[in-house]
Amino acid sequence: MTVTTQQLIQWKQQGRLIVALTAWDYAIAKLLDEAGVDLILVGDSLAMVALGMETTLPLTLDEIIHHAKAVRRGVKRALLVVDMPFMTYQESPQQAMRSAGRILKETGAQAVKLEGGYATIIQVISQLVQAGIPVMGHVGLTPQSVHQMGYRQQGKTKESAERIFAEALAIEQAGAFAVVLEHIPSELAKQISQQLTIPTIGIGAGAYCDGQVLVTADLLGLTERQPPFAKSYLNLREIILSAVKEYSLEVRERQFPP
Ligand code: KIV
């Protein structure tokens, strides 16, 4: 059975924690789905982890759609969510509708995610939801605003914490089915999670969220630099380097092919 947005909300009510990870191609997506991950996000972090870009900003709608189509082919059970790239929704609800419409039609994903909680974004979420497009919000550290906020933890001052709290509430009221809380203090994430009826999915936001998400390249140890809150469960860089070096040696010494 495919995971639905309604199921995520039920799981929150039941206290069942949600497991989410990012994917950028067919092979990774298929493995995550087979392992029983509940929500697979084609995050715009693919710009950095799979396309070698410095930030997520240059990623285009065509590029994320291309990757999301490949991910879709590997996912049978998980809820598939696709990030809306920078400047494909910020301009107006009409622009957002066109971009999200393309994502759902062309990739077969069930939902989109977008960053921020200021007034225009709340309007965008509300109109997408009214058009039948499920939306996941994203507040706290929002990497598409890197030139304003850097990659620093957000919500540390009373004013910033209150703003993030209000944004999360507004996102729920606009009809989103979940919200990502990125790099904010654990206590703030706990208060938001207690207040909202939709699930919070944390990344660098402590243990009290209703689910957790990681960038899969960080989990696998594929990335050279990782955020302080990420955890690598294996060092795939070293494993790949050593395998490729062994192969190279065997080719040069005529040991492979045997
Ligand atoms: O793009 C991404 O990978 C994300 C996650 C960090 C939530 O937005």
Tab-separated table of C-alpha atoms and ligand atoms in Angstrom:
chain	number	residue	atom	x	y	z
A	1	MET	CA	0.000	0.000	0.000
A	2	THR	CA	1.271	3.447	-0.928
A	3	VAL	CA	1.810	5.903	1.907
A	4	THR	CA	-0.586	8.868	1.717
A	5	THR	CA	-0.511	12.372	3.160
A	6	GLN	CA	-3.516	11.489	5.365
A	7	GLN	CA	-1.633	8.487	6.718
A	8	LEU	CA	1.230	10.712	7.873
A	9	ILE	CA	-1.248	12.790	9.894
A	10	GLN	CA	-2.769	9.605	11.393
A	11	TRP	CA	0.712	8.345	12.279
A	12	LYS	CA	1.356	11.556	14.184
A	13	GLN	CA	-1.872	11.004	16.155
A	14	GLN	CA	-0.762	7.447	16.914
A	15	GLY	CA	2.758	8.527	17.899
A	16	ARG	CA	4.356	6.506	15.065
A	17	LEU	CA	7.488	8.366	13.961
A	18	ILE	CA	7.935	9.118	10.236
A	19	VAL	CA	11.123	8.121	8.405
A	20	ALA	CA	12.076	10.379	5.502
A	21	LEU	CA	15.135	10.542	3.238
A	22	THR	CA	16.133	12.298	0.035
A	23	ALA	CA	16.731	10.592	-3.322
A	24	TRP	CA	18.049	11.841	-6.653
A	25	ASP	CA	18.053	8.770	-8.925
A	26	TYR	CA	16.395	5.421	-9.600
A	27	ALA	CA	18.928	3.173	-7.838
A	28	ILE	CA	18.970	5.106	-4.555
A	29	ALA	CA	15.180	5.546	-4.593
A	30	LYS	CA	14.575	1.819	-5.110
A	31	LEU	CA	16.849	0.925	-2.176
A	32	LEU	CA	15.209	3.469	0.152
A	33	ASP	CA	11.755	2.230	-0.807
A	34	GLU	CA	12.733	-1.410	-0.311
A	35	ALA	CA	14.144	-0.507	3.127
A	36	GLY	CA	10.704	0.839	4.117
A	37	VAL	CA	11.339	4.606	4.177
A	38	ASP	CA	7.939	6.345	4.537
A	39	LEU	CA	8.577	9.569	2.643
A	40	ILE	CA	11.085	10.065	-0.175
A	41	LEU	CA	11.966	13.642	-1.023
A	42	VAL	CA	13.559	14.672	-4.278
A	43	GLY	CA	15.169	17.569	-2.452
A	44	ASP	CA	16.772	20.485	-4.214
A	45	SER	CA	19.894	19.432	-2.277
A	46	LEU	CA	20.426	17.264	-5.376
A	47	ALA	CA	21.893	20.450	-6.885
A	48	MET	CA	24.823	20.081	-4.479
A	49	VAL	CA	25.063	16.325	-3.863
A	50	ALA	CA	24.396	15.056	-7.397
A	51	LEU	CA	25.061	17.984	-9.740
A	52	GLY	CA	28.079	19.596	-8.038
A	53	MET	CA	26.509	23.052	-7.672
A	54	GLU	CA	27.678	25.394	-4.874
A	55	THR	CA	24.152	26.069	-3.564
A	56	THR	CA	20.615	24.934	-4.385
A	57	LEU	CA	19.851	28.209	-6.178
A	58	PRO	CA	20.862	27.396	-9.778
A	59	LEU	CA	18.713	24.236	-9.954
A	60	THR	CA	15.961	24.516	-12.572
A	61	LEU	CA	12.473	23.055	-12.735
A	62	ASP	CA	13.466	20.936	-15.758
A	63	GLU	CA	16.444	19.506	-13.854
A	64	ILE	CA	14.453	18.486	-10.770
A	65	ILE	CA	11.690	17.022	-12.950
A	66	HIS	CA	14.294	14.931	-14.824
A	67	HIS	CA	15.605	13.495	-11.522
A	68	ALA	CA	12.138	13.061	-10.004
A	69	LYS	CA	11.021	10.952	-12.995
A	70	ALA	CA	13.931	8.567	-12.339
A	71	VAL	CA	13.145	8.452	-8.610
A	72	ARG	CA	9.458	7.748	-9.362
A	73	ARG	CA	10.448	4.607	-11.278
A	74	GLY	CA	12.133	3.261	-8.145
A	75	VAL	CA	9.404	4.082	-5.609
A	76	LYS	CA	6.426	1.810	-5.013
A	77	ARG	CA	5.391	2.371	-1.385
A	78	ALA	CA	6.781	5.657	-0.031
A	79	LEU	CA	5.067	9.019	-0.400
A	80	LEU	CA	7.007	10.881	-3.102
A	81	VAL	CA	7.535	14.609	-2.544
A	82	VAL	CA	9.454	16.929	-4.891
A	83	ASP	CA	11.075	20.236	-3.926
A	84	MET	CA	10.106	23.344	-5.862
A	85	PRO	CA	13.394	24.980	-6.971
A	86	PHE	CA	14.332	28.565	-6.118
A	87	MET	CA	12.275	31.130	-8.068
A	88	THR	CA	9.752	28.644	-9.438
A	89	TYR	CA	7.079	29.657	-6.881
A	90	GLN	CA	8.119	32.848	-5.055
A	91	GLU	CA	6.832	35.231	-7.735
A	92	SER	CA	3.093	34.568	-7.465
A	93	PRO	CA	0.522	31.848	-6.765
A	94	GLN	CA	0.024	31.615	-10.554
A	95	GLN	CA	3.716	30.885	-11.129
A	96	ALA	CA	3.654	28.340	-8.274
A	97	MET	CA	0.564	26.667	-9.749
A	98	ARG	CA	2.258	26.258	-13.144
A	99	SER	CA	5.452	24.865	-11.592
A	100	ALA	CA	3.736	22.499	-9.149
A	101	GLY	CA	1.321	21.387	-11.896
A	102	ARG	CA	4.286	20.418	-14.100
A	103	ILE	CA	5.919	18.530	-11.209
A	104	LEU	CA	2.830	16.453	-10.456
A	105	LYS	CA	1.869	15.837	-14.102
A	106	GLU	CA	5.334	15.049	-15.442
A	107	THR	CA	6.851	13.099	-12.524
A	108	GLY	CA	3.937	11.288	-10.895
A	109	ALA	CA	4.957	12.623	-7.462
A	110	GLN	CA	2.180	13.000	-4.888
A	111	ALA	CA	3.232	16.327	-3.362
A	112	VAL	CA	5.557	19.315	-3.532
A	113	LYS	CA	7.671	21.026	-0.878
A	114	LEU	CA	8.497	24.709	-0.761
A	115	GLU	CA	10.453	26.918	1.628
A	116	GLY	CA	9.404	29.825	3.837
A	117	GLY	CA	6.410	31.018	5.801
A	118	TYR	CA	5.990	34.712	4.974
A	119	ALA	CA	2.688	36.085	3.661
A	120	THR	CA	3.189	35.428	-0.079
A	121	ILE	CA	4.274	31.843	0.576
A	122	ILE	CA	1.222	31.248	2.774
A	123	GLN	CA	-0.966	32.460	-0.116
A	124	VAL	CA	0.903	30.154	-2.496
A	125	ILE	CA	0.400	27.133	-0.192
A	126	SER	CA	-3.273	27.924	0.244
A	127	GLN	CA	-3.907	28.182	-3.511
A	128	LEU	CA	-1.947	25.032	-4.350
A	129	VAL	CA	-3.892	23.091	-1.711
A	130	GLN	CA	-7.198	24.465	-3.033
A	131	ALA	CA	-6.163	23.245	-6.490
A	132	GLY	CA	-5.669	19.738	-5.076
A	133	ILE	CA	-1.876	19.812	-4.816
A	134	PRO	CA	-0.574	18.520	-1.454
A	135	VAL	CA	2.118	20.781	0.007
A	136	MET	CA	4.853	20.217	2.584
A	137	GLY	CA	6.225	23.402	4.166
A	138	HIS	CA	9.810	24.082	5.277
A	139	VAL	CA	10.846	26.634	7.925
A	140	GLY	CA	13.860	27.441	10.109
A	141	LEU	CA	17.018	27.237	8.027
A	142	THR	CA	15.819	27.518	4.446
A	143	PRO	CA	18.806	26.892	2.117
A	144	GLN	CA	17.238	28.837	-0.771
A	145	SER	CA	17.775	31.957	1.418
A	146	VAL	CA	21.462	31.159	1.981
A	147	HIS	CA	22.552	34.645	0.867
A	148	GLN	CA	20.397	36.139	3.626
A	149	MET	CA	20.785	33.651	6.479
A	150	GLY	CA	23.831	31.507	5.641
A	151	TYR	CA	23.634	27.929	6.958
A	152	ARG	CA	23.393	29.078	10.598
A	153	GLN	CA	20.953	27.682	13.132
A	154	GLN	CA	17.737	29.732	13.177
A	155	GLY	CA	15.302	30.483	16.016
A	156	LYS	CA	17.940	31.258	18.625
A	157	THR	CA	16.566	34.667	19.634
A	158	LYS	CA	13.079	35.120	21.116
A	159	GLU	CA	12.020	37.159	18.063
A	160	SER	CA	13.286	34.608	15.546
A	161	ALA	CA	11.757	31.692	17.512
A	162	GLU	CA	8.367	33.459	17.609
A	163	ARG	CA	8.538	34.138	13.879
A	164	ILE	CA	9.303	30.480	13.045
A	165	PHE	CA	6.525	29.314	15.387
A	166	ALA	CA	4.032	31.672	13.698
A	167	GLU	CA	5.171	30.570	10.217
A	168	ALA	CA	4.691	26.882	11.062
A	169	LEU	CA	1.189	27.610	12.373
A	170	ALA	CA	0.307	29.628	9.262
A	171	ILE	CA	1.584	26.810	7.032
A	172	GLU	CA	-0.730	24.356	8.813
A	173	GLN	CA	-3.657	26.784	8.534
A	174	ALA	CA	-2.974	27.198	4.805
A	175	GLY	CA	-3.594	23.453	4.413
A	176	ALA	CA	-0.115	21.885	4.244
A	177	PHE	CA	0.041	18.196	5.239
A	178	ALA	CA	3.475	18.402	6.944
A	179	VAL	CA	6.281	20.827	7.648
A	180	VAL	CA	10.065	20.402	7.663
A	181	LEU	CA	11.822	22.082	10.607
A	182	GLU	CA	15.480	22.620	9.688
A	183	HIS	CA	18.327	23.518	12.078
A	184	ILE	CA	16.361	25.101	14.932
A	185	PRO	CA	16.688	24.511	18.691
A	186	SER	CA	15.196	21.249	19.908
A	187	GLU	CA	12.941	23.002	22.441
A	188	LEU	CA	11.406	25.218	19.736
A	189	ALA	CA	10.831	22.178	17.486
A	190	LYS	CA	9.182	20.411	20.431
A	191	GLN	CA	6.786	23.313	21.054
A	192	ILE	CA	5.879	23.532	17.361
A	193	SER	CA	5.361	19.756	17.150
A	194	GLN	CA	3.074	19.830	20.206
A	195	GLN	CA	1.040	22.714	18.801
A	196	LEU	CA	0.512	21.467	15.234
A	197	THR	CA	-1.835	18.681	14.183
A	198	ILE	CA	0.181	18.057	10.996
A	199	PRO	CA	3.503	16.204	11.400
A	200	THR	CA	6.802	18.026	11.760
A	201	ILE	CA	9.755	16.415	9.989
A	202	GLY	CA	13.004	17.489	11.612
A	203	ILE	CA	16.523	17.889	10.259
A	204	GLY	CA	18.882	19.288	12.852
A	205	ALA	CA	15.856	20.088	15.015
A	206	GLY	CA	16.234	17.553	17.827
A	207	ALA	CA	14.397	14.425	18.857
A	208	TYR	CA	10.903	15.774	19.483
A	209	CYS	CA	9.718	16.104	15.873
A	210	ASP	CA	7.130	13.695	14.460
A	211	GLY	CA	9.662	12.364	11.975
A	212	GLN	CA	13.211	12.851	10.770
A	213	VAL	CA	14.746	13.495	7.361
A	214	LEU	CA	18.392	13.364	6.274
A	215	VAL	CA	20.090	14.020	2.983
A	216	THR	CA	20.859	10.434	1.897
A	217	ALA	CA	24.314	11.360	0.584
A	218	ASP	CA	25.194	12.479	4.148
A	219	LEU	CA	23.756	9.303	5.693
A	220	LEU	CA	25.847	7.200	3.305
A	221	GLY	CA	29.019	9.237	3.850
A	222	LEU	CA	29.182	10.264	0.183
A	223	THR	CA	29.601	13.993	0.823
A	224	GLU	CA	32.939	15.590	1.700
A	225	ARG	CA	31.423	18.287	3.930
A	226	GLN	CA	28.345	17.693	6.046
A	227	PRO	CA	26.213	19.917	8.246
A	228	PRO	CA	26.918	19.517	11.996
A	229	PHE	CA	23.584	17.790	12.632
A	230	ALA	CA	23.959	15.103	9.947
A	231	LYS	CA	24.924	11.543	10.819
A	232	SER	CA	26.791	9.169	8.499
A	233	TYR	CA	25.880	5.525	8.990
A	234	LEU	CA	28.727	4.408	6.725
A	235	ASN	CA	31.662	5.902	4.844
A	236	LEU	CA	30.755	5.185	1.230
A	237	ARG	CA	33.396	7.643	-0.075
A	238	GLU	CA	36.138	5.490	1.432
A	239	ILE	CA	34.528	2.237	0.263
A	240	ILE	CA	34.198	3.551	-3.319
A	241	LEU	CA	37.709	5.034	-3.355
A	242	SER	CA	39.240	1.791	-2.172
A	243	ALA	CA	37.244	-0.324	-4.678
A	244	VAL	CA	38.192	1.948	-7.593
A	245	LYS	CA	41.866	1.972	-6.539
A	246	GLU	CA	41.874	-1.838	-6.306
A	247	TYR	CA	40.289	-2.117	-9.777
A	248	SER	CA	42.805	0.376	-11.234
A	249	LEU	CA	45.723	-1.578	-9.769
A	250	GLU	CA	44.386	-4.876	-11.111
A	251	VAL	CA	43.911	-3.406	-14.610
A	252	ARG	CA	47.418	-1.919	-14.615
A	253	GLU	CA	48.959	-5.175	-13.399
A	254	ARG	CA	46.937	-7.317	-15.844
A	255	GLN	CA	45.139	-9.101	-12.975
A	256	PHE	CA	41.716	-8.023	-14.244
A	257	PRO	CA	40.195	-9.496	-16.316
A	258	PRO	CA	41.510	-12.827	-15.030
B	1	KIV	O1	16.639	19.600	-0.330
B	1	KIV	C1	16.637	18.858	0.654
B	1	KIV	O2	17.323	17.832	0.697
B	1	KIV	C2	15.799	19.234	1.783
B	1	KIV	C3	15.951	18.447	3.040
B	1	KIV	C4	17.166	18.892	3.765
B	1	KIV	C5	14.754	18.529	3.897
B	1	KIV	O3	15.062	20.154	1.704
